[in-house]
Amino acid sequence: QVQLVESGGGLVQPGGSLRLSCAESGSVLGIYARGWSRQPPGKERELVAQVDTGGSVDFVKGRFTISRDNAKNTLYLQMNNLLPEDTAVYYCWASTPWKTFWGQGTQVTVSS
């Protein structure tokens, strides 16, 4: 099993930046991708960024950067020039061919 714990969310003004972290513990065979998704209020969850186990970025929304520190087992999402429409609960995840593991989410609110 894998446990994922996000941190770094909060309230930020438009144009500001935040870095989210996702600490991973436990182990499971077959993880082929990790990433971040978000769920804005009243909307469906959407993919924000994804990286494979080799470190190649498969997908990332503009203004965001995904990275991973393998030594710390931590996934990061750097978010720059934040807009009110970036307001959402942000989740990290790790996928195997059989199951996707999710964190509990961290709230990001962009407002003046």
PDB file of C-alpha atoms in Angstrom:
ATOM      1  CA  GLN A   1       0.000   0.000   0.000  1.00  0.00           C
ATOM      2  CA  VAL A   2       0.983   3.598  -0.572  1.00  0.00           C
ATOM      3  CA  GLN A   3       0.079   6.560   1.600  1.00  0.00           C
ATOM      4  CA  LEU A   4       0.127  10.061   0.148  1.00  0.00           C
ATOM      5  CA  VAL A   5      -0.028  13.248   2.218  1.00  0.00           C
ATOM      6  CA  GLU A   6      -0.304  16.652   0.573  1.00  0.00           C
ATOM      7  CA  SER A   7       0.754  19.947   2.123  1.00  0.00           C
ATOM      8  CA  GLY A   8       1.409  23.511   1.075  1.00  0.00           C
ATOM      9  CA  GLY A   9      -2.074  24.700   0.191  1.00  0.00           C
ATOM     10  CA  GLY A  10      -3.578  27.917   1.432  1.00  0.00           C
ATOM     11  CA  LEU A  11      -4.860  31.342   0.510  1.00  0.00           C
ATOM     12  CA  VAL A  12      -2.877  33.309  -2.049  1.00  0.00           C
ATOM     13  CA  GLN A  13      -3.527  36.501  -3.967  1.00  0.00           C
ATOM     14  CA  PRO A  14      -3.908  36.466  -7.756  1.00  0.00           C
ATOM     15  CA  GLY A  15      -0.487  36.476  -9.367  1.00  0.00           C
ATOM     16  CA  GLY A  16       1.090  34.721  -6.420  1.00  0.00           C
ATOM     17  CA  SER A  17       2.828  31.364  -6.203  1.00  0.00           C
ATOM     18  CA  LEU A  18       2.522  28.218  -4.142  1.00  0.00           C
ATOM     19  CA  ARG A  19       4.434  24.977  -3.984  1.00  0.00           C
ATOM     20  CA  LEU A  20       2.500  21.873  -3.047  1.00  0.00           C
ATOM     21  CA  SER A  21       4.229  18.823  -1.654  1.00  0.00           C
ATOM     22  CA  CYS A  22       3.109  15.195  -1.580  1.00  0.00           C
ATOM     23  CA  ALA A  23       4.967  12.912   0.794  1.00  0.00           C
ATOM     24  CA  GLU A  24       4.800   9.239  -0.163  1.00  0.00           C
ATOM     25  CA  SER A  25       5.246   6.343   2.225  1.00  0.00           C
ATOM     26  CA  GLY A  26       4.798   2.608   1.938  1.00  0.00           C
ATOM     27  CA  SER A  27       5.528   0.663  -1.199  1.00  0.00           C
ATOM     28  CA  VAL A  28       3.747  -1.128  -3.969  1.00  0.00           C
ATOM     29  CA  LEU A  29       4.961  -2.726  -7.175  1.00  0.00           C
ATOM     30  CA  GLY A  30       3.991  -1.391 -10.529  1.00  0.00           C
ATOM     31  CA  ILE A  31       3.747   2.382 -10.067  1.00  0.00           C
ATOM     32  CA  TYR A  32       4.121   3.793 -13.555  1.00  0.00           C
ATOM     33  CA  ALA A  33       2.994   7.378 -13.052  1.00  0.00           C
ATOM     34  CA  ARG A  34       2.453  10.019 -10.382  1.00  0.00           C
ATOM     35  CA  GLY A  35       0.718  13.317 -10.608  1.00  0.00           C
ATOM     36  CA  TRP A  36      -1.602  16.018  -9.424  1.00  0.00           C
ATOM     37  CA  SER A  37      -5.281  16.536 -10.087  1.00  0.00           C
ATOM     38  CA  ARG A  38      -7.643  19.214  -8.832  1.00  0.00           C
ATOM     39  CA  GLN A  39     -11.330  19.635  -8.219  1.00  0.00           C
ATOM     40  CA  PRO A  40     -12.697  23.171  -8.424  1.00  0.00           C
ATOM     41  CA  PRO A  41     -15.886  23.945  -6.488  1.00  0.00           C
ATOM     42  CA  GLY A  42     -18.883  22.401  -8.218  1.00  0.00           C
ATOM     43  CA  LYS A  43     -16.805  20.857 -10.981  1.00  0.00           C
ATOM     44  CA  GLU A  44     -15.305  17.498 -11.811  1.00  0.00           C
ATOM     45  CA  ARG A  45     -11.776  16.498 -10.932  1.00  0.00           C
ATOM     46  CA  GLU A  46      -9.238  17.265 -13.660  1.00  0.00           C
ATOM     47  CA  LEU A  47      -5.655  16.348 -14.372  1.00  0.00           C
ATOM     48  CA  VAL A  48      -3.099  19.061 -13.656  1.00  0.00           C
ATOM     49  CA  ALA A  49       0.246  17.345 -14.153  1.00  0.00           C
ATOM     50  CA  GLN A  50       1.697  13.872 -14.560  1.00  0.00           C
ATOM     51  CA  VAL A  51       5.204  12.417 -14.501  1.00  0.00           C
ATOM     52  CA  ASP A  52       6.360   8.866 -15.205  1.00  0.00           C
ATOM     53  CA  THR A  53       8.712   6.894 -13.001  1.00  0.00           C
ATOM     54  CA  GLY A  54      11.639   7.842 -15.214  1.00  0.00           C
ATOM     55  CA  GLY A  55      11.033  11.503 -14.478  1.00  0.00           C
ATOM     56  CA  SER A  56       9.590  12.427 -17.858  1.00  0.00           C
ATOM     57  CA  VAL A  57       6.708  14.865 -17.687  1.00  0.00           C
ATOM     58  CA  ASP A  58       3.762  13.417 -19.558  1.00  0.00           C
ATOM     59  CA  PHE A  59       1.416  16.353 -19.042  1.00  0.00           C
ATOM     60  CA  VAL A  60       1.380  19.695 -17.248  1.00  0.00           C
ATOM     61  CA  LYS A  61      -0.901  22.679 -17.366  1.00  0.00           C
ATOM     62  CA  GLY A  62       0.596  26.018 -18.186  1.00  0.00           C
ATOM     63  CA  ARG A  63       2.087  28.039 -15.284  1.00  0.00           C
ATOM     64  CA  PHE A  64       2.668  24.800 -13.319  1.00  0.00           C
ATOM     65  CA  THR A  65       5.768  22.641 -12.895  1.00  0.00           C
ATOM     66  CA  ILE A  66       5.828  19.079 -11.580  1.00  0.00           C
ATOM     67  CA  SER A  67       8.908  17.494 -10.087  1.00  0.00           C
ATOM     68  CA  ARG A  68       9.894  14.690  -7.753  1.00  0.00           C
ATOM     69  CA  ASP A  69      12.702  14.258  -5.248  1.00  0.00           C
ATOM     70  CA  ASN A  70      13.267  10.519  -5.259  1.00  0.00           C
ATOM     71  CA  ALA A  71      15.544  10.688  -2.222  1.00  0.00           C
ATOM     72  CA  LYS A  72      12.724  12.252  -0.207  1.00  0.00           C
ATOM     73  CA  ASN A  73       9.905  10.290  -1.862  1.00  0.00           C
ATOM     74  CA  THR A  74       8.159  13.600  -2.376  1.00  0.00           C
ATOM     75  CA  LEU A  75       6.274  14.951  -5.370  1.00  0.00           C
ATOM     76  CA  TYR A  76       5.997  18.693  -5.908  1.00  0.00           C
ATOM     77  CA  LEU A  77       3.749  21.036  -7.841  1.00  0.00           C
ATOM     78  CA  GLN A  78       5.060  24.546  -8.321  1.00  0.00           C
ATOM     79  CA  MET A  79       2.252  26.914  -9.248  1.00  0.00           C
ATOM     80  CA  ASN A  80       3.057  30.395 -10.518  1.00  0.00           C
ATOM     81  CA  ASN A  81       0.958  33.379 -11.527  1.00  0.00           C
ATOM     82  CA  LEU A  82      -2.078  31.879  -9.868  1.00  0.00           C
ATOM     83  CA  LEU A  83      -5.539  32.891 -11.027  1.00  0.00           C
ATOM     84  CA  PRO A  84      -8.889  32.755  -9.206  1.00  0.00           C
ATOM     85  CA  GLU A  85      -9.882  29.862 -11.481  1.00  0.00           C
ATOM     86  CA  ASP A  86      -7.035  27.830  -9.974  1.00  0.00           C
ATOM     87  CA  THR A  87      -9.047  27.662  -6.754  1.00  0.00           C
ATOM     88  CA  ALA A  88      -9.617  23.984  -6.031  1.00  0.00           C
ATOM     89  CA  VAL A  89      -8.769  21.052  -3.826  1.00  0.00           C
ATOM     90  CA  TYR A  90      -5.515  19.619  -5.143  1.00  0.00           C
ATOM     91  CA  TYR A  91      -4.845  15.897  -4.895  1.00  0.00           C
ATOM     92  CA  CYS A  92      -1.703  13.934  -5.544  1.00  0.00           C
ATOM     93  CA  TRP A  93      -1.906  10.379  -6.813  1.00  0.00           C
ATOM     94  CA  ALA A  94       0.169   7.366  -7.803  1.00  0.00           C
ATOM     95  CA  SER A  95      -1.015   4.822 -10.337  1.00  0.00           C
ATOM     96  CA  THR A  96      -0.367   1.139 -10.898  1.00  0.00           C
ATOM     97  CA  PRO A  97      -2.085  -0.891 -13.620  1.00  0.00           C
ATOM     98  CA  TRP A  98      -4.492  -2.162 -10.968  1.00  0.00           C
ATOM     99  CA  LYS A  99      -5.163   0.790  -8.674  1.00  0.00           C
ATOM    100  CA  THR A 100      -4.678   4.516  -8.204  1.00  0.00           C
ATOM    101  CA  PHE A 101      -3.755   5.773  -4.769  1.00  0.00           C
ATOM    102  CA  TRP A 102      -4.944   9.245  -3.737  1.00  0.00           C
ATOM    103  CA  GLY A 103      -4.009  11.690  -1.055  1.00  0.00           C
ATOM    104  CA  GLN A 104      -6.599  13.471   1.074  1.00  0.00           C
ATOM    105  CA  GLY A 105      -6.245  16.752  -0.799  1.00  0.00           C
ATOM    106  CA  THR A 106      -5.125  20.262   0.067  1.00  0.00           C
ATOM    107  CA  GLN A 107      -7.184  23.398  -0.497  1.00  0.00           C
ATOM    108  CA  VAL A 108      -5.797  26.175  -2.678  1.00  0.00           C
ATOM    109  CA  THR A 109      -7.763  29.421  -2.714  1.00  0.00           C
ATOM    110  CA  VAL A 110      -6.763  32.268  -5.010  1.00  0.00           C
ATOM    111  CA  SER A 111      -8.475  35.458  -3.976  1.00  0.00           C
ATOM    112  CA  SER A 112      -7.746  39.081  -3.240  1.00  0.00           C
TER     113      SER A 112
END
